Amino acid sequence: MKTGDGMRTRFYNARILTMEPGRDVFLGEVWVIEDKIIFVGTEEEGRSFCELHKGAIMIWDREIDCKQNLLMPGFKNAHTHSAMTLMRSKADDLPLSDWLNTQIFPVEAKMTGEDIYHLSKIAILEYLTSGITSVFEMYLTPYTVADAFRDCGMRCVQTSCVNNFSQSVELLEKYYLELNSRDAFNSFLLGIHAEYTCSKELLEKCAELVHKYKAPFWAHLQETEKETKECIERYGMSPIELFDSLGLFDYGGGGYHLVWTSDKDREIMKKRNLFVVTNPGSNLKLASGIAPITKYLECDIPVAIGTDGPASNNCLDMFREMFLVTGLAKVKDMDARSVDAAEVLKMATVNGARAMGLDDCDYLAEGKKADIIMLDLKQPNMQPINNIVKNIVYSGSKSNVLMTMIDGIIRYENGTFNIGVDPEELYSKAEEIKKRIYD
Ligand SMILES: [Zn+2]
C-alpha cells in the first residue's frame, strides 16, 4: 500500500467510467504519476502512448490488476459538518429548531479545536469507505478542520459558519486568505451559516467581501418552510431574493438544502449561476421536506449532493444519498421517469467538483487529479452487469468500494485505511471526548 509521495501507479484490466459526457464504460488502463492522471485509455492506446513518448519507459511502483472491476472519479460530498460525529445518534427524532437549540448548539459550545480535529478524522474514515474523495465542509474551527484533512490526505473545501453568535466577517476574510494558500488539500469559499442566524448588517459586510474578492458565496438556504416564511415576514423577500438584493450572489455560489424555493427564487438561481447542494437524507430525518430537483433540472440549475453532518443524517454515505435523490424526486413528481441514474451520478461527481471549485477533479482524464475509486462489480448486488451506472445508483452500496485514491495516494484499500493514524486510536479519542462533554 502506498505510503509516500511521488508514486507511479498503473491500473490495468479495469472497466473505466470517466464521467466525460457521452463516453461509455470501456475496458482499459489508468496511469497515475504523483498526484495526476497521465493516461486513460484501452491497452492498445496505452502501447501507442508509450511509442509516442519515445524514451519514456514506464516504470511503476505498483501495478494493480483491477480484475475488470470499475474505476471512476471519487464522489464529492458537497455539504457536511464532519466533526458532528460526536452527536451521532445523540440528537435524534426532534424538529430542526429543537434539535439545533437544545441538542447541537449547547454541545458545540463545549467542543475545542482539538476535539474537532479528532472527530473530523472519524468522518474521514467513513468518507473513504464510501468512495468520497473530497468534501465541502462547514464547521466551527476551520484551522483544525484543515489540519485533519491535510493530515489524512483528503481534499476539503471549507466555507465558514459565520453568524451573529460565532466567528465574524473579519475572521471569514482571514480564513479565505489563509486556507486558500495553505496546502494542496485545503481550500476555502466565502459563506455564512444561514440567513436566520445572521443580521442584515452582517450580510452587508459579507457582500463587501464578495465584491472585494469577486468570489462566490454559500449558505444553508431555504432548508425549511419556517425559515423561508420568517425571512419573507422580516424583509418581504425570500432568503435568495434578499441575498441577491444585497449583491451576495453577484459572483455565483449557491446554497445547501434549497427545499423551499419559488419560481422567482429559481429565476434568480439561474441568472446568478447558482448551484443547489441537495441533502435528501438530512431533509427526511429532520422532516424539512423534499427538494424540487426536477424543477432545478428543468431550469438548468446544476445540482450536487451532500450528506449534511452525521448528527442529522446520521451516516456519511453517498450511495444512500444518491438513491434518495432519485427516489424522492420520483415520488414528489409521481413519475418514475424523474431524475435518472446517469443524472444522479453526475451530481455526485462532476457537479460536486464544479460547485466546490475543484475543476481538475471532475473526470478521469489526462491531466486531472488522481482522485479515483474502484468499485467491486463481483458482488451479487452488481450482477449481472446490464447497466453499471444504474447498478451504482439503484443497487450499489459502500460495500462495493474496494479502493479510494486521493491525489495519487491510496487512502483506503480492501477495508484497510492509510491515513497515518490507527482507527482504533481515533475511536478511543472520540469516546474520551464524548465522556468529557456528555457525562
Ligand atoms: Zn448543514
XYZ file of C-alpha atoms and ligand atoms in Angstrom:
440
model
C 0.000 0.000 0.000
C 1.236 3.437 -0.846
C 2.650 5.475 1.966
C 4.728 8.240 0.387
C 4.739 10.870 -2.322
C 5.878 10.543 -5.892
C 4.304 7.161 -6.587
C 3.685 5.804 -10.066
C 0.660 3.526 -10.224
C -0.719 1.601 -13.184
C -4.266 0.273 -13.021
C -4.953 -2.312 -15.726
C -7.671 -4.773 -16.734
C -10.241 -2.253 -15.469
C -13.691 -1.232 -16.546
C -13.463 2.563 -16.712
C -16.195 5.170 -16.305
C -14.533 8.540 -16.919
C -17.776 10.554 -16.404
C -16.945 12.578 -19.541
C -20.150 13.344 -21.461
C -21.068 10.667 -23.984
C -18.242 8.272 -23.091
C -19.417 4.776 -22.222
C -17.720 2.350 -19.842
C -14.779 0.650 -21.574
C -12.069 -1.848 -20.702
C -8.626 -0.304 -20.250
C -5.979 1.281 -18.082
C -5.441 4.364 -15.924
C -1.898 5.537 -15.226
C -1.066 7.820 -12.323
C 2.167 9.675 -11.708
C 2.334 11.529 -8.404
C -0.926 13.459 -7.964
C -2.087 13.323 -11.602
C -3.619 11.001 -14.143
C -1.304 10.831 -17.163
C -3.212 8.332 -19.275
C -6.704 6.868 -19.589
C -7.463 4.501 -22.458
C -7.502 0.992 -23.821
C -4.493 -1.318 -23.545
C -3.760 -0.726 -27.228
C -3.924 3.049 -26.799
C -1.500 2.609 -23.909
C 1.007 0.974 -26.250
C 0.662 3.857 -28.758
C 1.035 6.354 -25.898
C 4.371 4.736 -24.995
C 5.539 4.772 -28.631
C 4.537 8.419 -28.938
C 6.515 9.310 -25.822
C 9.665 7.560 -27.031
C 12.237 7.048 -24.346
C 9.677 7.496 -21.596
C 9.896 3.996 -20.184
C 7.074 3.433 -17.784
C 8.460 2.092 -14.556
C 5.757 1.534 -11.987
C 5.939 1.437 -8.221
C 2.770 -0.564 -8.286
C 0.681 -2.268 -10.966
C -2.853 -3.148 -9.925
C -4.890 -5.785 -11.745
C -8.424 -4.427 -11.390
C -9.928 -7.780 -12.441
C -12.466 -5.935 -14.593
C -13.832 -4.038 -11.625
C -14.786 -0.392 -12.126
C -12.589 2.700 -11.882
C -14.388 6.040 -11.717
C -13.886 9.522 -10.232
C -14.356 9.687 -6.456
C -17.615 11.041 -5.040
C -17.804 14.674 -3.927
C -19.741 15.121 -0.709
C -20.852 18.685 -1.317
C -22.180 19.535 2.149
C -21.158 18.240 5.537
C -20.151 19.128 9.096
C -17.629 16.377 9.753
C -16.945 16.772 13.485
C -20.635 16.335 14.275
C -19.743 12.651 14.502
C -19.796 13.477 18.236
C -23.575 13.975 18.152
C -24.313 10.937 16.008
C -27.319 9.141 17.482
C -27.379 11.566 20.418
C -29.729 14.117 18.884
C -32.493 12.383 17.009
C -36.234 12.420 16.463
C -36.620 16.141 17.127
C -37.823 19.072 14.971
C -34.962 21.066 13.431
C -35.250 24.115 15.704
C -35.337 21.997 18.910
C -32.597 19.783 17.529
C -30.392 22.814 16.853
C -31.150 24.786 20.021
C -31.276 22.014 22.618
C -29.010 19.271 21.231
C -26.483 20.902 18.930
C -25.581 24.455 19.987
C -25.047 23.601 23.729
C -22.777 20.659 22.825
C -20.857 22.697 20.264
C -20.165 25.321 22.937
C -18.100 22.693 24.781
C -16.109 21.421 21.785
C -12.488 22.516 21.433
C -10.494 22.867 18.216
C -8.584 19.736 19.162
C -11.838 17.789 19.659
C -12.930 18.901 16.211
C -9.596 17.731 14.761
C -10.067 14.156 16.040
C -13.822 13.982 15.416
C -13.332 15.136 11.810
C -10.960 12.215 11.308
C -13.709 9.747 12.297
C -15.788 11.243 9.487
C -12.819 10.998 7.110
C -12.635 7.236 7.732
C -16.301 6.988 6.862
C -15.910 9.114 3.718
C -13.135 6.828 2.498
C -15.309 3.728 2.934
C -17.970 5.410 0.800
C -15.609 6.357 -2.040
C -15.704 10.061 -1.165
C -12.541 11.894 -2.228
C -13.470 15.492 -1.376
C -15.909 17.214 0.918
C -17.468 20.675 1.133
C -17.199 21.376 4.830
C -18.606 23.959 7.251
C -17.659 23.930 10.901
C -16.557 25.901 13.939
C -12.745 25.798 13.829
C -11.599 25.919 10.201
C -7.892 25.638 11.038
C -8.123 22.372 12.975
C -10.562 21.031 10.377
C -7.979 21.865 7.690
C -5.266 20.149 9.764
C -7.339 16.964 10.000
C -7.945 16.806 6.243
C -4.329 17.656 5.395
C -3.004 15.032 7.821
C -5.267 12.354 6.335
C -4.601 13.427 2.730
C -8.231 14.133 1.881
C -9.425 17.083 -0.159
C -11.515 19.616 1.749
C -13.178 22.795 0.568
C -14.450 24.780 3.521
C -16.821 27.619 3.962
C -17.449 29.370 7.249
C -20.398 29.178 9.608
C -20.239 32.901 10.427
C -23.371 34.047 12.247
C -24.432 36.564 14.911
C -23.025 34.401 17.708
C -19.788 32.890 16.421
C -16.925 33.767 14.074
C -17.002 37.170 12.316
C -16.610 38.759 8.891
C -13.024 39.662 9.807
C -12.325 36.001 10.564
C -14.103 34.995 7.367
C -11.655 37.102 5.351
C -8.697 35.686 7.301
C -9.841 32.104 6.626
C -10.334 32.951 2.960
C -6.831 34.336 2.565
C -5.017 31.769 4.686
C -6.798 28.499 3.880
C -6.542 29.101 0.129
C -2.766 29.161 0.290
C -2.001 26.643 2.990
C -1.573 23.196 1.402
C -2.672 21.055 -1.536
C -5.654 19.534 0.261
C -7.462 22.583 1.589
C -9.291 25.492 0.019
C -11.939 27.941 1.201
C -15.003 29.661 -0.251
C -16.890 32.609 1.239
C -20.072 31.753 3.108
C -22.174 32.031 6.235
C -24.271 29.729 8.384
C -27.740 30.891 7.247
C -29.990 33.917 6.827
C -31.888 33.159 10.058
C -28.717 33.339 12.181
C -27.273 36.484 10.559
C -28.237 40.153 10.891
C -28.653 42.334 7.817
C -25.544 44.281 8.853
C -23.535 41.076 8.875
C -24.868 40.119 5.439
C -23.970 43.565 4.088
C -20.404 43.199 5.352
C -20.210 39.788 3.672
C -21.390 41.389 0.420
C -18.437 43.780 0.636
C -16.089 40.780 0.843
C -17.823 39.075 -2.067
C -17.170 42.172 -4.190
C -13.634 42.711 -2.897
C -12.614 39.182 -3.948
C -15.158 38.723 -6.781
C -15.941 35.429 -5.099
C -18.885 33.017 -4.993
C -20.982 32.883 -1.831
C -22.531 29.937 0.054
C -25.040 29.358 2.864
C -27.627 26.984 4.265
C -30.539 28.248 2.221
C -34.297 27.749 2.343
C -33.989 24.420 4.105
C -37.297 24.684 5.970
C -40.626 26.305 5.179
C -40.499 28.125 8.532
C -37.119 29.723 7.813
C -38.280 30.869 4.385
C -41.596 32.285 5.643
C -39.937 34.120 8.536
C -37.483 35.793 6.177
C -40.378 36.922 3.975
C -42.089 38.344 7.114
C -38.879 40.148 8.132
C -37.801 41.562 4.769
C -40.680 40.981 2.358
C -38.269 38.740 0.453
C -37.144 35.103 0.482
C -33.547 34.484 1.605
C -32.487 34.069 -2.053
C -34.158 37.353 -3.043
C -32.623 39.071 -0.021
C -29.113 37.771 -0.720
C -29.440 38.712 -4.367
C -30.635 42.214 -3.498
C -27.541 42.645 -1.327
C -25.234 41.521 -4.143
C -24.138 38.356 -2.319
C -24.643 36.233 -5.447
C -23.014 38.619 -7.931
C -20.196 36.085 -8.454
C -22.251 32.910 -8.153
C -22.061 30.308 -5.410
C -25.098 28.517 -4.135
C -26.930 27.019 -1.226
C -27.236 23.867 0.811
C -30.651 22.164 1.030
C -32.861 24.540 -1.046
C -36.003 22.588 -0.283
C -38.450 25.517 -0.312
C -37.952 27.644 -3.439
C -40.393 29.583 -5.600
C -40.337 30.192 -9.368
C -38.914 33.633 -8.606
C -36.125 32.101 -6.483
C -35.271 29.694 -9.287
C -35.146 32.553 -11.792
C -32.544 34.255 -9.612
C -30.631 30.998 -9.160
C -30.499 30.525 -12.920
C -29.497 34.145 -13.566
C -26.711 34.038 -10.952
C -25.405 30.585 -11.971
C -26.035 29.204 -8.501
C -25.576 25.578 -7.530
C -28.005 23.549 -5.461
C -26.475 21.133 -2.979
C -29.253 18.746 -2.062
C -29.222 16.775 1.203
C -32.072 14.303 0.984
C -31.167 12.104 3.997
C -30.992 15.081 6.338
C -34.152 16.660 4.883
C -36.045 13.437 5.521
C -34.761 12.860 9.042
C -35.443 16.443 10.122
C -38.767 16.435 8.240
C -37.718 19.512 6.258
C -39.352 18.394 3.013
C -38.408 17.124 -0.439
C -36.363 19.416 -2.676
C -37.817 20.162 -6.153
C -34.940 18.530 -8.045
C -36.863 18.132 -11.316
C -37.671 21.861 -11.309
C -33.965 22.672 -10.896
C -33.060 20.404 -13.790
C -35.787 21.972 -15.960
C -34.229 25.382 -15.256
C -30.682 24.087 -15.989
C -29.652 24.783 -12.408
C -26.822 22.375 -11.551
C -27.424 20.077 -8.575
C -24.737 18.476 -6.393
C -25.260 16.106 -3.450
C -24.195 16.282 0.198
C -24.758 14.089 3.212
C -25.012 17.009 5.662
C -23.487 16.287 9.075
C -23.643 12.967 10.917
C -25.990 14.409 13.557
C -28.772 14.964 11.043
C -28.379 12.039 8.657
C -26.763 10.031 10.503
C -24.373 8.375 8.053
C -21.954 9.801 5.537
C -22.840 7.520 2.676
C -23.099 8.830 -0.883
C -24.781 5.641 -2.134
C -27.740 6.188 0.182
C -27.920 9.873 -0.777
C -27.835 9.070 -4.499
C -30.728 6.642 -4.181
C -32.710 9.136 -2.105
C -32.196 11.942 -4.663
C -33.824 9.937 -7.419
C -36.320 8.014 -5.265
C -37.698 11.170 -3.655
C -37.848 13.042 -6.967
C -39.851 10.174 -8.467
C -42.343 10.223 -5.582
C -42.572 14.009 -5.462
C -43.345 14.139 -9.191
C -45.362 10.878 -9.079
C -43.356 9.974 -12.161
C -40.878 7.068 -12.261
C -39.047 8.761 -15.151
C -37.851 11.637 -12.966
C -34.105 12.222 -12.385
C -32.477 9.171 -13.963
C -29.426 7.361 -12.608
C -26.946 8.970 -15.023
C -28.086 12.420 -13.876
C -27.680 11.430 -10.221
C -24.183 10.044 -10.746
C -23.191 13.275 -12.492
C -24.473 15.222 -9.462
C -22.404 13.076 -7.075
C -19.188 13.529 -9.061
C -18.884 16.196 -11.766
C -21.376 18.731 -10.370
C -19.957 18.384 -6.872
C -16.469 19.122 -8.195
C -17.739 22.213 -10.061
C -19.676 23.517 -7.047
C -16.575 23.180 -4.887
C -14.271 24.844 -7.415
C -12.366 21.582 -7.961
C -12.371 21.729 -11.749
C -9.472 19.284 -12.043
C -11.268 16.561 -10.040
C -14.325 16.027 -12.262
C -13.336 13.342 -14.802
C -10.878 10.512 -15.153
C -8.792 12.106 -17.900
C -5.231 13.005 -18.712
C -4.030 15.933 -16.597
C -6.778 15.608 -13.989
C -6.104 14.953 -10.301
C -5.814 11.276 -9.410
C -8.930 11.108 -7.200
C -10.068 7.639 -8.204
C -12.206 4.914 -6.691
C -12.523 1.241 -7.536
C -15.926 -0.413 -7.182
C -16.272 -4.165 -6.821
C -18.574 -5.479 -9.526
C -18.035 -9.082 -8.434
C -20.662 -8.894 -5.720
C -24.245 -10.133 -6.032
C -25.744 -6.619 -5.821
C -23.844 -5.659 -9.007
C -24.727 -8.779 -11.036
C -25.485 -9.283 -13.800
C -23.839 -6.288 -15.406
C -26.668 -4.911 -17.504
C -26.018 -1.248 -16.797
C -23.200 -0.209 -14.472
C -24.411 3.360 -13.904
C -27.857 2.152 -12.841
C -26.299 -0.540 -10.676
C -24.242 2.083 -8.819
C -27.216 4.366 -8.133
C -30.017 1.844 -7.605
C -28.305 -1.225 -6.125
C -24.773 -0.105 -5.227
C -23.547 0.329 -1.677
C -20.396 1.263 0.161
C -19.626 -2.454 0.481
C -18.675 -2.203 -3.212
C -15.880 0.309 -2.528
C -12.603 -1.587 -2.898
C -10.267 1.395 -3.059
C -10.201 5.158 -2.595
C -7.250 7.091 -4.034
C -6.824 10.812 -3.397
C -4.126 12.941 -5.019
C -2.435 9.774 -6.305
C -2.274 8.097 -2.908
C -4.382 5.101 -1.949
C -6.009 6.021 1.362
C -8.349 3.050 1.655
C -7.988 -0.387 0.148
C -9.780 -3.666 0.875
C -11.021 -2.415 4.234
C -7.669 -1.009 5.407
C -7.033 2.698 5.982
C -3.863 4.592 5.175
C -4.315 7.978 6.858
C -1.374 7.966 9.245
C -3.372 7.018 12.344
C -4.837 3.775 13.651
C -8.666 3.966 13.551
C -8.798 2.316 16.999
C -6.888 5.286 18.378
C -9.483 7.631 16.892
C -12.391 5.628 18.290
C -10.849 5.812 21.800
C -10.289 9.531 21.376
C -13.943 10.020 20.360
C -15.090 8.042 23.429
C -12.931 10.273 25.640
C -14.366 13.451 24.102
C -17.898 12.063 24.364
C -17.456 11.295 28.090
C -15.979 14.720 28.809
C -18.738 16.616 27.023
C -21.813 14.498 27.777
C -21.153 12.962 31.219
Zn -25.687 21.691 7.090
